[in-house]
Amino acid sequence: MTSQSWTLSCLNPVFNPNAKNLQGDSIIVPQKILEDIQHLDKSFYQFIVKNSGETQTVCCRVEEFCANDDMYIYMPSWMMHNLYLNDMDDVKLCLMETELDSAKKIVVQPHDSIFLTLSDHKNILESSLRLFSSLTTGTSISISHNNSDYSLSIVEVDPTHQYVSLIDTDVEVEFMPPLDYVEVKPNDWPTSEQWPLDPGVYIKEEVCGDPKEY
């Protein structure tokens, strides 16, 4: 899936001399990487970043090839968090050989209930996803709205892959109950049934015959 790779030192974009704000899954890497790959017959370059132990990975795209000799990679805070990185930690950047399959459906789980109280939270998420070229299953992304940041876990994608493309595709979005959601035990809960429920399991309330969406 990957071919060429480079070892770089990671930095939060606030340290970027150009003060460029990174959105979505965009990163900034040295000009040398473009020089190494520009001979390839590709219209779009997709990369994977791995932490030093290669235990965590995130798929991403390059926003800018920075014209300096420093072997730094600037990446959004949410990406560093998923890779368990601190500033100046080493990472491996790998070029993907094959194109990603386009996402058809994603299942996300907000970290905070307040996100679902936004009247247009689905449209907010869909608009924010336009800043992403890809999603990595099992990671938590961050989106911004009205000067507030919201974290959402990418629980599942269809087709089922570790990485999926969001480029030129319509994606169906399904929400799971937020991480801070607390289920209230119903008064008529059978004594033979387990309580509390296992994490990720929740009760769907019936509203006019239809399941209530959280």
mmCIF file of C-alpha atoms in Angstrom:
data_model
loop_
_atom_site.group_PDB
_atom_site.id
_atom_site.type_symbol
_atom_site.label_atom_id
_atom_site.label_comp_id
_atom_site.label_asym_id
_atom_site.label_seq_id
_atom_site.Cartn_x
_atom_site.Cartn_y
_atom_site.Cartn_z
ATOM 1 C CA MET A 1 0.000 0.000 0.000
ATOM 2 C CA THR A 2 2.920 2.362 0.683
ATOM 3 C CA SER A 3 6.205 2.837 -1.158
ATOM 4 C CA GLN A 4 8.627 5.660 -0.344
ATOM 5 C CA SER A 5 8.975 6.843 3.235
ATOM 6 C CA TRP A 6 10.746 9.598 5.151
ATOM 7 C CA THR A 7 11.561 10.151 8.820
ATOM 8 C CA LEU A 8 10.583 13.623 10.004
ATOM 9 C CA SER A 9 10.227 15.550 13.253
ATOM 10 C CA CYS A 10 6.666 16.643 13.961
ATOM 11 C CA LEU A 11 5.573 20.112 15.016
ATOM 12 C CA ASN A 12 2.278 21.819 15.739
ATOM 13 C CA PRO A 13 1.444 24.294 12.926
ATOM 14 C CA VAL A 14 1.752 27.229 15.377
ATOM 15 C CA PHE A 15 5.520 26.801 14.920
ATOM 16 C CA ASN A 16 5.278 27.118 11.139
ATOM 17 C CA PRO A 17 7.176 30.260 10.018
ATOM 18 C CA ASN A 18 4.381 31.012 7.524
ATOM 19 C CA ALA A 19 1.792 30.804 10.322
ATOM 20 C CA LYS A 20 -0.422 28.730 8.035
ATOM 21 C CA ASN A 21 -3.552 27.332 9.667
ATOM 22 C CA LEU A 22 -4.055 23.659 8.867
ATOM 23 C CA GLN A 23 -7.582 22.358 8.423
ATOM 24 C CA GLY A 24 -8.961 18.866 7.930
ATOM 25 C CA ASP A 25 -6.289 16.259 7.270
ATOM 26 C CA SER A 26 -3.768 18.679 5.726
ATOM 27 C CA ILE A 27 -0.074 18.673 6.622
ATOM 28 C CA ILE A 28 3.012 20.679 5.628
ATOM 29 C CA VAL A 29 6.211 18.845 4.680
ATOM 30 C CA PRO A 30 9.647 19.777 3.282
ATOM 31 C CA GLN A 31 10.202 20.575 -0.392
ATOM 32 C CA LYS A 32 12.583 17.605 -0.561
ATOM 33 C CA ILE A 33 9.640 15.206 -0.457
ATOM 34 C CA LEU A 34 8.116 16.785 -3.561
ATOM 35 C CA GLU A 35 11.479 16.489 -5.286
ATOM 36 C CA ASP A 36 11.549 12.783 -4.409
ATOM 37 C CA ILE A 37 8.088 12.028 -5.815
ATOM 38 C CA GLN A 38 7.436 14.530 -8.601
ATOM 39 C CA HIS A 39 8.638 12.048 -11.229
ATOM 40 C CA LEU A 40 5.673 9.799 -10.422
ATOM 41 C CA ASP A 41 2.679 9.841 -12.729
ATOM 42 C CA LYS A 42 0.102 10.828 -10.114
ATOM 43 C CA SER A 43 -2.462 13.619 -10.088
ATOM 44 C CA PHE A 44 -2.889 13.490 -6.304
ATOM 45 C CA TYR A 45 -0.587 12.363 -3.519
ATOM 46 C CA GLN A 46 -2.005 10.610 -0.451
ATOM 47 C CA PHE A 47 0.188 9.901 2.565
ATOM 48 C CA ILE A 48 0.144 7.947 5.807
ATOM 49 C CA VAL A 49 1.821 9.232 8.975
ATOM 50 C CA LYS A 50 3.005 6.651 11.515
ATOM 51 C CA ASN A 51 4.344 7.230 15.016
ATOM 52 C CA SER A 52 7.810 5.934 15.817
ATOM 53 C CA GLY A 53 6.506 2.609 17.091
ATOM 54 C CA GLU A 54 4.202 2.328 14.064
ATOM 55 C CA THR A 55 1.361 1.497 16.441
ATOM 56 C CA GLN A 56 -0.872 4.336 15.229
ATOM 57 C CA THR A 57 -1.390 5.705 11.725
ATOM 58 C CA VAL A 58 -3.371 8.521 10.111
ATOM 59 C CA CYS A 59 -4.060 9.108 6.435
ATOM 60 C CA CYS A 60 -3.568 12.678 5.182
ATOM 61 C CA ARG A 61 -2.752 14.997 2.291
ATOM 62 C CA VAL A 62 -0.076 17.650 1.839
ATOM 63 C CA GLU A 63 -1.260 21.248 1.971
ATOM 64 C CA GLU A 64 2.147 22.709 1.231
ATOM 65 C CA PHE A 65 5.688 21.639 0.417
ATOM 66 C CA CYS A 66 7.737 24.052 2.516
ATOM 67 C CA ALA A 67 10.860 25.461 0.845
ATOM 68 C CA ASN A 68 13.444 24.931 3.574
ATOM 69 C CA ASP A 69 16.020 22.338 4.518
ATOM 70 C CA ASP A 70 14.467 21.456 7.892
ATOM 71 C CA MET A 71 12.997 17.951 8.000
ATOM 72 C CA TYR A 72 9.861 18.988 9.882
ATOM 73 C CA ILE A 73 6.280 17.916 9.368
ATOM 74 C CA TYR A 74 3.593 20.300 10.588
ATOM 75 C CA MET A 75 0.287 18.638 11.404
ATOM 76 C CA PRO A 76 -3.002 19.563 13.111
ATOM 77 C CA SER A 77 -3.306 19.024 16.852
ATOM 78 C CA TRP A 78 -5.983 16.342 16.435
ATOM 79 C CA MET A 79 -3.602 14.313 14.282
ATOM 80 C CA MET A 80 -0.771 14.581 16.805
ATOM 81 C CA HIS A 81 -3.179 13.515 19.544
ATOM 82 C CA ASN A 82 -4.207 10.386 17.624
ATOM 83 C CA LEU A 83 -0.577 9.465 17.063
ATOM 84 C CA TYR A 84 0.368 10.149 20.716
ATOM 85 C CA LEU A 85 2.944 12.706 19.634
ATOM 86 C CA ASN A 86 4.705 15.611 21.274
ATOM 87 C CA ASP A 87 6.538 18.349 19.409
ATOM 88 C CA MET A 88 9.827 17.140 17.898
ATOM 89 C CA ASP A 89 8.895 13.450 18.115
ATOM 90 C CA ASP A 90 9.944 11.429 15.074
ATOM 91 C CA VAL A 91 7.330 10.117 12.659
ATOM 92 C CA LYS A 92 7.426 8.153 9.445
ATOM 93 C CA LEU A 93 5.700 9.670 6.425
ATOM 94 C CA CYS A 94 4.774 7.115 3.756
ATOM 95 C CA LEU A 95 3.509 7.721 0.241
ATOM 96 C CA MET A 96 0.526 5.577 -0.696
ATOM 97 C CA GLU A 97 0.925 3.571 -3.891
ATOM 98 C CA THR A 98 -2.745 2.823 -4.490
ATOM 99 C CA GLU A 99 -5.818 5.035 -4.527
ATOM 100 C CA LEU A 100 -8.265 4.818 -1.643
ATOM 101 C CA ASP A 101 -11.805 3.535 -2.054
ATOM 102 C CA SER A 102 -14.417 6.270 -1.760
ATOM 103 C CA ALA A 103 -16.431 6.350 1.463
ATOM 104 C CA LYS A 104 -20.145 5.662 1.073
ATOM 105 C CA LYS A 105 -21.142 5.784 4.732
ATOM 106 C CA ILE A 106 -19.471 6.716 8.004
ATOM 107 C CA VAL A 107 -20.506 6.191 11.621
ATOM 108 C CA VAL A 108 -19.308 8.922 13.981
ATOM 109 C CA GLN A 109 -19.529 9.397 17.738
ATOM 110 C CA PRO A 110 -19.383 12.947 19.129
ATOM 111 C CA HIS A 111 -17.318 13.277 22.292
ATOM 112 C CA ASP A 112 -19.668 15.877 23.782
ATOM 113 C CA SER A 113 -23.465 15.925 23.824
ATOM 114 C CA ILE A 114 -23.471 19.642 23.110
ATOM 115 C CA PHE A 115 -22.581 18.942 19.471
ATOM 116 C CA LEU A 116 -25.897 17.169 18.899
ATOM 117 C CA THR A 117 -27.780 20.119 20.398
ATOM 118 C CA LEU A 118 -26.702 22.268 17.453
ATOM 119 C CA SER A 119 -29.785 22.508 15.258
ATOM 120 C CA ASP A 120 -27.828 21.893 12.070
ATOM 121 C CA HIS A 121 -25.153 19.548 13.456
ATOM 122 C CA LYS A 122 -25.413 17.137 10.520
ATOM 123 C CA ASN A 123 -24.871 19.914 7.977
ATOM 124 C CA ILE A 124 -22.025 21.281 10.093
ATOM 125 C CA LEU A 125 -20.278 17.930 10.008
ATOM 126 C CA GLU A 126 -20.884 17.385 6.293
ATOM 127 C CA SER A 127 -19.510 20.850 5.503
ATOM 128 C CA SER A 128 -16.470 20.242 7.723
ATOM 129 C CA LEU A 129 -15.734 16.934 6.021
ATOM 130 C CA ARG A 130 -15.101 18.844 2.789
ATOM 131 C CA LEU A 131 -11.830 19.914 4.402
ATOM 132 C CA PHE A 132 -10.763 16.258 4.634
ATOM 133 C CA SER A 133 -9.415 14.219 1.752
ATOM 134 C CA SER A 134 -9.661 10.998 3.766
ATOM 135 C CA LEU A 135 -10.712 9.425 7.058
ATOM 136 C CA THR A 136 -8.929 6.832 9.171
ATOM 137 C CA THR A 137 -11.047 4.323 11.061
ATOM 138 C CA GLY A 138 -10.494 4.396 14.822
ATOM 139 C CA THR A 139 -9.272 7.980 14.977
ATOM 140 C CA SER A 140 -10.886 11.103 16.434
ATOM 141 C CA ILE A 141 -11.088 14.167 14.220
ATOM 142 C CA SER A 142 -11.696 17.764 15.243
ATOM 143 C CA ILE A 143 -13.996 20.224 13.471
ATOM 144 C CA SER A 144 -14.623 23.913 14.163
ATOM 145 C CA HIS A 145 -17.877 25.853 14.214
ATOM 146 C CA ASN A 146 -18.513 29.373 15.505
ATOM 147 C CA ASN A 147 -15.112 29.512 17.212
ATOM 148 C CA SER A 148 -15.719 26.214 19.030
ATOM 149 C CA ASP A 149 -13.964 22.897 18.403
ATOM 150 C CA TYR A 150 -15.767 19.567 18.475
ATOM 151 C CA SER A 151 -14.189 16.113 18.548
ATOM 152 C CA LEU A 152 -15.792 13.107 16.856
ATOM 153 C CA SER A 153 -14.607 9.511 16.694
ATOM 154 C CA ILE A 154 -14.656 7.729 13.342
ATOM 155 C CA VAL A 155 -16.209 4.468 14.523
ATOM 156 C CA GLU A 156 -16.968 2.731 11.242
ATOM 157 C CA VAL A 157 -16.737 3.334 7.501
ATOM 158 C CA ASP A 158 -18.289 1.693 4.454
ATOM 159 C CA PRO A 159 -16.650 0.169 2.516
ATOM 160 C CA THR A 160 -14.830 -1.397 5.448
ATOM 161 C CA HIS A 161 -11.207 -0.262 5.244
ATOM 162 C CA GLN A 162 -8.730 1.408 7.542
ATOM 163 C CA TYR A 163 -8.587 4.445 5.243
ATOM 164 C CA VAL A 164 -11.257 5.813 2.885
ATOM 165 C CA SER A 165 -11.338 8.749 0.492
ATOM 166 C CA LEU A 166 -13.729 11.695 0.811
ATOM 167 C CA ILE A 167 -12.825 13.216 -2.554
ATOM 168 C CA ASP A 168 -15.730 13.666 -4.994
ATOM 169 C CA THR A 169 -18.083 11.351 -3.130
ATOM 170 C CA ASP A 170 -21.432 11.621 -1.351
ATOM 171 C CA VAL A 171 -21.234 10.204 2.155
ATOM 172 C CA GLU A 172 -24.078 9.041 4.369
ATOM 173 C CA VAL A 173 -23.484 10.002 8.016
ATOM 174 C CA GLU A 174 -24.815 8.079 11.021
ATOM 175 C CA PHE A 175 -24.418 9.322 14.595
ATOM 176 C CA MET A 176 -23.846 7.204 17.679
ATOM 177 C CA PRO A 177 -24.749 8.532 21.146
ATOM 178 C CA PRO A 178 -21.979 10.860 22.398
ATOM 179 C CA LEU A 179 -19.283 9.607 24.727
ATOM 180 C CA ASP A 180 -20.692 11.586 27.644
ATOM 181 C CA TYR A 181 -24.219 10.275 27.100
ATOM 182 C CA VAL A 182 -25.732 8.729 30.239
ATOM 183 C CA GLU A 183 -28.575 6.265 29.824
ATOM 184 C CA VAL A 184 -31.386 6.557 32.360
ATOM 185 C CA LYS A 185 -32.748 3.240 33.509
ATOM 186 C CA PRO A 186 -36.429 2.945 32.473
ATOM 187 C CA ASN A 187 -38.968 2.350 35.234
ATOM 188 C CA ASP A 188 -40.205 -0.782 33.480
ATOM 189 C CA TRP A 189 -36.736 -2.259 32.911
ATOM 190 C CA PRO A 190 -36.934 -6.075 33.404
ATOM 191 C CA THR A 191 -35.093 -7.303 36.477
ATOM 192 C CA SER A 192 -33.706 -10.161 34.391
ATOM 193 C CA GLU A 193 -31.882 -7.760 32.050
ATOM 194 C CA GLN A 194 -28.390 -6.359 32.666
ATOM 195 C CA TRP A 195 -27.979 -2.797 33.920
ATOM 196 C CA PRO A 196 -26.023 -0.656 33.278
ATOM 197 C CA LEU A 197 -25.685 -1.421 29.592
ATOM 198 C CA ASP A 198 -22.324 -2.203 28.061
ATOM 199 C CA PRO A 199 -20.422 0.761 26.540
ATOM 200 C CA GLY A 200 -21.750 1.545 23.081
ATOM 201 C CA VAL A 201 -25.119 -0.106 23.773
ATOM 202 C CA TYR A 202 -28.077 2.179 24.324
ATOM 203 C CA ILE A 203 -31.847 2.237 24.293
ATOM 204 C CA LYS A 204 -33.687 3.717 21.328
ATOM 205 C CA GLU A 205 -36.785 5.536 22.408
ATOM 206 C CA GLU A 206 -39.852 5.249 20.191
ATOM 207 C CA VAL A 207 -41.284 8.586 19.087
ATOM 208 C CA CYS A 208 -44.492 8.330 17.028
ATOM 209 C CA GLY A 209 -43.494 4.793 16.122
ATOM 210 C CA ASP A 210 -40.028 5.738 14.898
ATOM 211 C CA PRO A 211 -36.696 5.384 16.734
ATOM 212 C CA LYS A 212 -35.469 8.638 18.190
ATOM 213 C CA GLU A 213 -32.205 9.802 16.624
ATOM 214 C CA TYR A 214 -29.491 11.076 18.923
#
